[in-house]
């Protein structure tokens, strides 16, 4: 299988730049980005990116959107050397839409796929200014980045990063009442990021905790996974399989026989 | 013409490859029975997770078993519904992405049409034919007039047959899934005529089904027995089979009359077959009963091999192939359909909304 010509199995061209497709449907959007990295010159750039604020209907929109982004960049599917995808946490259906599509693309093309958590993708986008420069009011350099993703439930998925994008905590599901204590674990008033940042900000404000909210264009995480996939070494690709990060165990409700049929 | 098919609408993750000579090049099915057994039924979120976990590996396995490269495949088909939506989404997204990456046509297949057309894959049955579709989620009688052309003659007004099997097996303490366990128990019956159970809907002028009352009747016997012995269970299982058989036969006989009047046998072999499909068609007793009825009415009885009666991807690949060769393909914007009746003109039934 595979359409590769002059490519190694890691999807890294023997010479010349690497083009990666990034997909993010795990964070209340349907987003696609293309990134190009030239290892010879070190030049790295976004080729195209689109995000639609969709919390439903991603299954319909995702692949047409990939086609539109490729067309915008003047490329076709054969030009994609690597794939990157956000693996969650987030809405279960949304993250499976992106993961199933990314795995299907990787399978059919025989080219690699890298999975990145949505939390890391937000942090990476913020640190590298993907989806707009990160200039929240009152930004002070040593402040921790606190990425918050909407769980569609009572709690938030939270993870803290240092200003260089290194994780300070593991991904966690945190109830609103526990958010101030979570934020207090890290030195300095946090910079909030992610689709649940406004909700977390409201909780911190109510508790009188100092914080700032950063704005990031919705294609930021898709750009981040595309950039990470394009620049990854083979070892990094291998260390990031595209397996889902659900955090929450499945709700056990038995389907009525023939449900939906 | 070679088509790859994907099935993820319930608790089987499956991939198959078929061609237009009706050869099944590969047919891989991974049952999630063990994942769901502790819950006594299918848990949608558990199923969706398992589909995502296993599907791409199964597709690779199917291609390997068929000794095919994706470059030799002409179209990618996947179950687009009806079914548990989380699983359907996994199959549809995988198929659409594969089709997009390779510039191949994508075909969204109605899971029920997969069952309905299986007899054409296995036995080359010509249109039109009468179909009894019996499974855990369905119980319908349909006239199959062509690809995408169905007329529903009857459907269940409450439980599906497979559902009745599962619930009855549970009442008798036999476990899950109920079909094979009940059949095994019935074979041990020493006095199969000992319990009398009603044959639901028998004699009614329509072709509809009902199995909820039968389950209640079994429960009443169980309660009277207190703690049923193994012999009681065997005799009750046999009585249950007899009652289901009587009901199915009565309903089918009416459907055969209606089918014959609208579709007289023709020289192309059409109008001559009674086909049974779906998981319940794996039941030997019911198959025998239906075969006898078909013979009595001058119809050829056709039931696909057992492995192709239960959920599988060969039927999806085949239905995809039938649609593809008629020029019927779907866009990459196809939206998975949790509900998708075969006959959109059939009058909605109170319970059939979710079963049919």
mmCIF file of C-alpha atoms in Angstrom, chain B residues 50-335:
data_model
loop_
_atom_site.group_PDB
_atom_site.id
_atom_site.type_symbol
_atom_site.label_atom_id
_atom_site.label_comp_id
_atom_site.label_asym_id
_atom_site.label_seq_id
_atom_site.Cartn_x
_atom_site.Cartn_y
_atom_site.Cartn_z
ATOM 1 C CA UNK B 50 -14.046 -0.339 20.718
ATOM 2 C CA UNK B 51 -14.906 0.463 17.076
ATOM 3 C CA UNK B 52 -12.348 3.290 16.999
ATOM 4 C CA UNK B 53 -9.756 1.122 18.710
ATOM 5 C CA UNK B 54 -9.996 -1.834 16.327
ATOM 6 C CA UNK B 55 -11.289 -0.579 12.987
ATOM 7 C CA UNK B 56 -8.131 0.529 11.160
ATOM 8 C CA UNK B 57 -6.315 -2.652 12.161
ATOM 9 C CA UNK B 58 -9.218 -4.751 10.861
ATOM 10 C CA UNK B 59 -9.178 -2.911 7.528
ATOM 11 C CA UNK B 60 -5.450 -3.649 7.155
ATOM 12 C CA UNK B 61 -6.147 -7.281 8.032
ATOM 13 C CA UNK B 62 -8.912 -7.544 5.411
ATOM 14 C CA UNK B 63 -6.647 -6.090 2.706
ATOM 15 C CA UNK B 64 -3.890 -8.529 3.686
ATOM 16 C CA UNK B 65 -6.225 -11.521 3.669
ATOM 17 C CA UNK B 66 -7.504 -10.533 0.219
ATOM 18 C CA UNK B 67 -3.932 -9.924 -0.999
ATOM 19 C CA UNK B 68 -5.100 -6.562 -2.270
ATOM 20 C CA UNK B 69 -3.695 -3.072 -2.268
ATOM 21 C CA UNK B 70 -6.127 -0.182 -1.821
ATOM 22 C CA UNK B 71 -5.143 0.849 -5.340
ATOM 23 C CA UNK B 72 -7.047 -2.199 -6.627
ATOM 24 C CA UNK B 73 -10.249 -1.245 -4.781
ATOM 25 C CA UNK B 74 -12.915 0.641 -6.780
ATOM 26 C CA UNK B 75 -15.070 2.047 -3.992
ATOM 27 C CA UNK B 76 -15.282 2.292 -0.206
ATOM 28 C CA UNK B 77 -18.631 1.539 1.460
ATOM 29 C CA UNK B 78 -19.632 1.936 5.094
ATOM 30 C CA UNK B 79 -22.799 1.519 7.108
ATOM 31 C CA UNK B 80 -24.248 5.033 7.266
ATOM 32 C CA UNK B 81 -27.073 4.028 9.627
ATOM 33 C CA UNK B 82 -29.375 3.087 11.174
ATOM 34 C CA UNK B 83 -27.672 2.092 14.398
ATOM 35 C CA UNK B 84 -25.799 3.384 17.414
ATOM 36 C CA UNK B 85 -24.582 6.741 16.163
ATOM 37 C CA UNK B 86 -21.200 6.769 17.930
ATOM 38 C CA UNK B 87 -20.144 3.622 16.109
ATOM 39 C CA UNK B 88 -21.660 4.649 12.780
ATOM 40 C CA UNK B 89 -19.631 7.885 12.931
ATOM 41 C CA UNK B 90 -16.375 5.939 13.365
ATOM 42 C CA UNK B 91 -17.054 3.762 10.311
ATOM 43 C CA UNK B 92 -18.330 6.600 8.135
ATOM 44 C CA UNK B 93 -15.424 8.950 8.964
ATOM 45 C CA UNK B 94 -12.841 6.232 8.362
ATOM 46 C CA UNK B 95 -14.434 5.318 5.019
ATOM 47 C CA UNK B 96 -14.831 8.917 3.869
ATOM 48 C CA UNK B 97 -11.208 9.703 4.772
ATOM 49 C CA UNK B 98 -9.930 6.628 2.926
ATOM 50 C CA UNK B 99 -12.012 7.542 -0.112
ATOM 51 C CA UNK B 100 -10.795 11.157 -0.010
ATOM 52 C CA UNK B 101 -7.130 10.207 0.326
ATOM 53 C CA UNK B 102 -7.319 7.815 -2.630
ATOM 54 C CA UNK B 103 -9.805 9.711 -4.789
ATOM 55 C CA UNK B 104 -12.248 6.777 -4.555
ATOM 56 C CA UNK B 105 -16.048 6.927 -4.512
ATOM 57 C CA UNK B 106 -17.715 6.631 -1.095
ATOM 58 C CA UNK B 107 -20.996 4.753 -0.674
ATOM 59 C CA UNK B 108 -23.090 5.108 2.488
ATOM 60 C CA UNK B 109 -25.037 1.895 2.973
ATOM 61 C CA UNK B 110 -28.252 1.408 4.916
ATOM 62 C CA UNK B 111 -27.456 -1.426 7.345
ATOM 63 C CA UNK B 112 -30.881 -2.951 6.696
ATOM 64 C CA UNK B 113 -30.256 -2.893 2.948
ATOM 65 C CA UNK B 114 -27.051 -4.819 3.669
ATOM 66 C CA UNK B 115 -29.147 -7.578 5.261
ATOM 67 C CA UNK B 116 -31.788 -7.292 2.531
ATOM 68 C CA UNK B 117 -29.362 -7.777 -0.379
ATOM 69 C CA UNK B 118 -27.189 -10.512 1.186
ATOM 70 C CA UNK B 119 -29.192 -13.227 -0.606
ATOM 71 C CA UNK B 120 -28.076 -11.710 -3.916
ATOM 72 C CA UNK B 121 -24.441 -11.992 -2.849
ATOM 73 C CA UNK B 122 -24.777 -15.570 -1.624
ATOM 74 C CA UNK B 123 -27.498 -16.969 -3.921
ATOM 75 C CA UNK B 124 -27.870 -14.474 -6.787
ATOM 76 C CA UNK B 125 -31.583 -14.112 -6.018
ATOM 77 C CA UNK B 126 -33.318 -11.957 -8.663
ATOM 78 C CA UNK B 127 -35.683 -9.086 -7.839
ATOM 79 C CA UNK B 128 -38.392 -8.995 -6.705
ATOM 80 C CA UNK B 129 -38.405 -11.203 -3.607
ATOM 81 C CA UNK B 130 -40.107 -11.340 -0.254
ATOM 82 C CA UNK B 131 -37.830 -10.687 2.713
ATOM 83 C CA UNK B 132 -38.325 -11.510 6.368
ATOM 84 C CA UNK B 133 -35.768 -9.438 8.278
ATOM 85 C CA UNK B 134 -35.453 -10.714 11.827
ATOM 86 C CA UNK B 135 -32.795 -9.575 14.285
ATOM 87 C CA UNK B 136 -32.215 -8.069 17.700
ATOM 88 C CA UNK B 137 -33.494 -4.729 16.513
ATOM 89 C CA UNK B 138 -35.774 -5.567 13.609
ATOM 90 C CA UNK B 139 -38.729 -7.633 12.618
ATOM 91 C CA UNK B 140 -40.069 -6.675 9.226
ATOM 92 C CA UNK B 141 -41.595 -8.185 6.122
ATOM 93 C CA UNK B 142 -40.505 -6.355 2.984
ATOM 94 C CA UNK B 143 -40.988 -6.669 -0.727
ATOM 95 C CA UNK B 144 -37.555 -6.140 -2.219
ATOM 96 C CA UNK B 145 -38.230 -4.712 -5.678
ATOM 97 C CA UNK B 146 -34.758 -3.438 -6.498
ATOM 98 C CA UNK B 147 -31.716 -1.718 -5.026
ATOM 99 C CA UNK B 148 -33.130 1.043 -2.837
ATOM 100 C CA UNK B 149 -36.705 -0.064 -3.601
ATOM 101 C CA UNK B 150 -38.575 -1.545 -0.673
ATOM 102 C CA UNK B 151 -42.193 -1.861 0.316
ATOM 103 C CA UNK B 152 -42.847 -2.685 3.932
ATOM 104 C CA UNK B 153 -45.687 -5.149 4.407
ATOM 105 C CA UNK B 154 -45.390 -5.459 8.158
ATOM 106 C CA UNK B 155 -43.266 -4.614 11.164
ATOM 107 C CA UNK B 156 -43.263 -5.156 14.897
ATOM 108 C CA UNK B 157 -45.502 -2.983 17.021
ATOM 109 C CA UNK B 158 -43.374 -3.545 20.127
ATOM 110 C CA UNK B 159 -40.360 -5.852 20.559
ATOM 111 C CA UNK B 160 -38.208 -7.271 17.774
ATOM 112 C CA UNK B 161 -37.869 -11.076 17.635
ATOM 113 C CA UNK B 162 -34.245 -11.078 18.764
ATOM 114 C CA UNK B 163 -35.225 -8.780 21.597
ATOM 115 C CA UNK B 164 -37.917 -11.275 22.649
ATOM 116 C CA UNK B 165 -35.270 -14.015 22.601
ATOM 117 C CA UNK B 166 -32.899 -11.943 24.754
ATOM 118 C CA UNK B 167 -35.576 -10.953 27.270
ATOM 119 C CA UNK B 168 -36.983 -14.477 27.510
ATOM 120 C CA UNK B 169 -33.527 -15.965 27.980
ATOM 121 C CA UNK B 170 -32.973 -13.483 30.798
ATOM 122 C CA UNK B 171 -36.308 -14.487 32.424
ATOM 123 C CA UNK B 172 -35.218 -18.127 32.254
ATOM 124 C CA UNK B 173 -31.826 -17.297 33.732
ATOM 125 C CA UNK B 174 -29.961 -18.344 30.587
ATOM 126 C CA UNK B 175 -27.791 -15.265 30.039
ATOM 127 C CA UNK B 176 -26.885 -13.065 27.085
ATOM 128 C CA UNK B 177 -27.170 -13.128 24.103
ATOM 129 C CA UNK B 178 -30.410 -15.078 24.316
ATOM 130 C CA UNK B 179 -30.870 -16.610 20.857
ATOM 131 C CA UNK B 180 -28.304 -19.402 20.841
ATOM 132 C CA UNK B 181 -28.809 -20.126 24.567
ATOM 133 C CA UNK B 182 -32.585 -20.476 24.218
ATOM 134 C CA UNK B 183 -32.181 -22.704 21.187
ATOM 135 C CA UNK B 184 -29.776 -24.959 23.045
ATOM 136 C CA UNK B 185 -32.187 -25.176 26.009
ATOM 137 C CA UNK B 186 -35.149 -25.984 23.735
ATOM 138 C CA UNK B 187 -33.260 -28.904 22.213
ATOM 139 C CA UNK B 188 -33.180 -30.536 25.657
ATOM 140 C CA UNK B 189 -36.972 -30.347 26.103
ATOM 141 C CA UNK B 190 -38.557 -33.622 27.158
ATOM 142 C CA UNK B 191 -42.146 -32.383 27.102
ATOM 143 C CA UNK B 192 -42.284 -29.504 24.603
ATOM 144 C CA UNK B 193 -46.106 -29.387 24.666
ATOM 145 C CA UNK B 194 -46.264 -28.924 28.443
ATOM 146 C CA UNK B 195 -46.606 -25.131 28.477
ATOM 147 C CA UNK B 196 -49.050 -23.234 26.367
ATOM 148 C CA UNK B 197 -47.945 -19.836 25.090
ATOM 149 C CA UNK B 198 -49.919 -17.505 22.800
ATOM 150 C CA UNK B 199 -48.881 -17.122 19.153
ATOM 151 C CA UNK B 200 -49.013 -13.322 18.960
ATOM 152 C CA UNK B 201 -51.017 -11.646 16.158
ATOM 153 C CA UNK B 202 -52.012 -14.981 14.637
ATOM 154 C CA UNK B 203 -55.065 -14.528 12.446
ATOM 155 C CA UNK B 204 -54.832 -10.741 12.234
ATOM 156 C CA UNK B 205 -55.469 -9.400 8.713
ATOM 157 C CA UNK B 206 -52.244 -7.326 8.534
ATOM 158 C CA UNK B 207 -48.624 -8.560 8.479
ATOM 159 C CA UNK B 208 -47.446 -6.909 11.700
ATOM 160 C CA UNK B 209 -45.694 -8.555 14.638
ATOM 161 C CA UNK B 210 -45.857 -8.285 18.415
ATOM 162 C CA UNK B 211 -43.713 -10.143 20.915
ATOM 163 C CA UNK B 212 -44.115 -8.230 24.135
ATOM 164 C CA UNK B 213 -47.144 -10.295 25.261
ATOM 165 C CA UNK B 214 -45.291 -13.530 24.658
ATOM 166 C CA UNK B 215 -42.516 -12.432 26.990
ATOM 167 C CA UNK B 216 -45.126 -11.582 29.645
ATOM 168 C CA UNK B 217 -46.693 -15.025 29.274
ATOM 169 C CA UNK B 218 -43.297 -16.651 29.835
ATOM 170 C CA UNK B 219 -42.794 -14.515 32.928
ATOM 171 C CA UNK B 220 -46.143 -15.674 34.323
ATOM 172 C CA UNK B 221 -45.138 -19.321 33.931
ATOM 173 C CA UNK B 222 -41.774 -18.649 35.564
ATOM 174 C CA UNK B 223 -43.481 -16.963 38.503
ATOM 175 C CA UNK B 224 -45.879 -19.872 38.916
ATOM 176 C CA UNK B 225 -43.013 -22.331 38.860
ATOM 177 C CA UNK B 226 -41.141 -20.395 41.510
ATOM 178 C CA UNK B 227 -37.721 -21.810 40.853
ATOM 179 C CA UNK B 228 -37.841 -23.482 37.429
ATOM 180 C CA UNK B 229 -35.805 -26.672 37.119
ATOM 181 C CA UNK B 230 -33.582 -27.308 34.122
ATOM 182 C CA UNK B 231 -36.392 -29.423 32.630
ATOM 183 C CA UNK B 232 -38.915 -26.591 33.152
ATOM 184 C CA UNK B 233 -36.570 -24.165 31.408
ATOM 185 C CA UNK B 234 -36.075 -26.553 28.489
ATOM 186 C CA UNK B 235 -39.816 -27.115 28.074
ATOM 187 C CA UNK B 236 -40.532 -23.370 28.310
ATOM 188 C CA UNK B 237 -37.803 -22.638 25.764
ATOM 189 C CA UNK B 238 -39.389 -25.144 23.398
ATOM 190 C CA UNK B 239 -42.834 -23.621 23.941
ATOM 191 C CA UNK B 240 -41.373 -20.194 23.243
ATOM 192 C CA UNK B 241 -39.857 -21.407 19.970
ATOM 193 C CA UNK B 242 -43.161 -22.971 18.983
ATOM 194 C CA UNK B 243 -45.093 -19.758 19.694
ATOM 195 C CA UNK B 244 -42.604 -17.543 17.842
ATOM 196 C CA UNK B 245 -42.640 -19.977 14.927
ATOM 197 C CA UNK B 246 -46.460 -20.011 14.793
ATOM 198 C CA UNK B 247 -46.551 -16.231 14.783
ATOM 199 C CA UNK B 248 -43.844 -15.846 12.141
ATOM 200 C CA UNK B 249 -45.455 -18.453 9.906
ATOM 201 C CA UNK B 250 -48.891 -16.859 10.134
ATOM 202 C CA UNK B 251 -47.514 -13.387 9.363
ATOM 203 C CA UNK B 252 -45.314 -14.661 6.543
ATOM 204 C CA UNK B 253 -48.136 -16.607 4.977
ATOM 205 C CA UNK B 254 -50.204 -13.431 4.741
ATOM 206 C CA UNK B 255 -47.238 -11.548 3.317
ATOM 207 C CA UNK B 256 -46.684 -14.291 0.733
ATOM 208 C CA UNK B 257 -50.270 -13.863 -0.508
ATOM 209 C CA UNK B 258 -49.829 -10.095 -0.806
ATOM 210 C CA UNK B 259 -46.422 -10.471 -2.452
ATOM 211 C CA UNK B 260 -47.650 -13.018 -5.004
ATOM 212 C CA UNK B 261 -50.627 -10.905 -6.015
ATOM 213 C CA UNK B 262 -48.389 -7.893 -6.668
ATOM 214 C CA UNK B 263 -45.396 -9.769 -8.043
ATOM 215 C CA UNK B 264 -46.386 -12.884 -9.988
ATOM 216 C CA UNK B 265 -43.442 -15.167 -10.740
ATOM 217 C CA UNK B 266 -41.666 -14.045 -13.906
ATOM 218 C CA UNK B 267 -39.357 -15.704 -16.422
ATOM 219 C CA UNK B 268 -36.304 -13.952 -14.967
ATOM 220 C CA UNK B 269 -36.737 -15.811 -11.720
ATOM 221 C CA UNK B 270 -38.322 -12.847 -9.956
ATOM 222 C CA UNK B 271 -41.258 -13.295 -7.599
ATOM 223 C CA UNK B 272 -40.132 -16.772 -6.629
ATOM 224 C CA UNK B 273 -38.155 -16.390 -3.414
ATOM 225 C CA UNK B 274 -38.784 -16.061 0.287
ATOM 226 C CA UNK B 275 -35.560 -14.779 1.840
ATOM 227 C CA UNK B 276 -34.851 -14.639 5.548
ATOM 228 C CA UNK B 277 -32.061 -12.417 6.872
ATOM 229 C CA UNK B 278 -30.814 -11.004 10.169
ATOM 230 C CA UNK B 279 -29.359 -12.653 13.242
ATOM 231 C CA UNK B 280 -32.520 -14.584 14.149
ATOM 232 C CA UNK B 281 -32.208 -16.379 10.784
ATOM 233 C CA UNK B 282 -29.383 -18.272 12.493
ATOM 234 C CA UNK B 283 -32.059 -20.156 14.496
ATOM 235 C CA UNK B 284 -32.296 -23.667 13.048
ATOM 236 C CA UNK B 285 -35.846 -24.346 14.207
ATOM 237 C CA UNK B 286 -37.247 -21.143 12.715
ATOM 238 C CA UNK B 287 -35.349 -21.721 9.474
ATOM 239 C CA UNK B 288 -36.861 -25.175 9.128
ATOM 240 C CA UNK B 289 -40.366 -23.897 9.782
ATOM 241 C CA UNK B 290 -40.008 -21.101 7.233
ATOM 242 C CA UNK B 291 -38.519 -23.445 4.646
ATOM 243 C CA UNK B 292 -41.560 -25.716 4.993
ATOM 244 C CA UNK B 293 -43.935 -22.782 4.543
ATOM 245 C CA UNK B 294 -42.091 -21.545 1.450
ATOM 246 C CA UNK B 295 -42.233 -25.028 -0.094
ATOM 247 C CA UNK B 296 -45.952 -25.261 0.606
ATOM 248 C CA UNK B 297 -46.523 -21.958 -1.178
ATOM 249 C CA UNK B 298 -44.292 -22.771 -4.141
ATOM 250 C CA UNK B 299 -41.512 -20.341 -3.233
ATOM 251 C CA UNK B 300 -37.798 -21.065 -3.031
ATOM 252 C CA UNK B 301 -36.571 -20.552 0.516
ATOM 253 C CA UNK B 302 -33.242 -18.778 0.764
ATOM 254 C CA UNK B 303 -31.297 -18.065 3.925
ATOM 255 C CA UNK B 304 -27.706 -16.851 3.721
ATOM 256 C CA UNK B 305 -25.099 -18.888 5.614
ATOM 257 C CA UNK B 306 -25.228 -18.212 9.339
ATOM 258 C CA UNK B 307 -22.094 -16.040 9.389
ATOM 259 C CA UNK B 308 -23.707 -13.720 6.854
ATOM 260 C CA UNK B 309 -27.020 -13.522 8.735
ATOM 261 C CA UNK B 310 -25.534 -11.835 11.758
ATOM 262 C CA UNK B 311 -23.929 -8.395 11.405
ATOM 263 C CA UNK B 312 -20.951 -8.454 9.051
ATOM 264 C CA UNK B 313 -19.230 -6.204 6.535
ATOM 265 C CA UNK B 314 -19.513 -8.472 3.488
ATOM 266 C CA UNK B 315 -23.164 -7.460 3.259
ATOM 267 C CA UNK B 316 -22.168 -3.793 3.468
ATOM 268 C CA UNK B 317 -19.504 -4.177 0.797
ATOM 269 C CA UNK B 318 -22.010 -6.034 -1.401
ATOM 270 C CA UNK B 319 -24.814 -3.482 -0.953
ATOM 271 C CA UNK B 320 -22.210 -0.795 -1.651
ATOM 272 C CA UNK B 321 -21.209 -2.613 -4.827
ATOM 273 C CA UNK B 322 -24.839 -2.933 -5.944
ATOM 274 C CA UNK B 323 -25.356 0.795 -5.415
ATOM 275 C CA UNK B 324 -22.008 1.805 -6.927
ATOM 276 C CA UNK B 325 -22.615 -0.108 -10.169
ATOM 277 C CA UNK B 326 -25.906 1.752 -10.532
ATOM 278 C CA UNK B 327 -23.990 5.016 -10.194
ATOM 279 C CA UNK B 328 -25.243 5.683 -6.667
ATOM 280 C CA UNK B 329 -22.495 7.206 -4.521
ATOM 281 C CA UNK B 330 -22.478 9.666 -1.626
ATOM 282 C CA UNK B 331 -20.652 12.912 -0.938
ATOM 283 C CA UNK B 332 -17.946 13.443 1.684
ATOM 284 C CA UNK B 333 -20.518 15.592 3.484
ATOM 285 C CA UNK B 334 -22.710 12.535 4.175
ATOM 286 C CA UNK B 335 -24.210 12.790 7.670
#
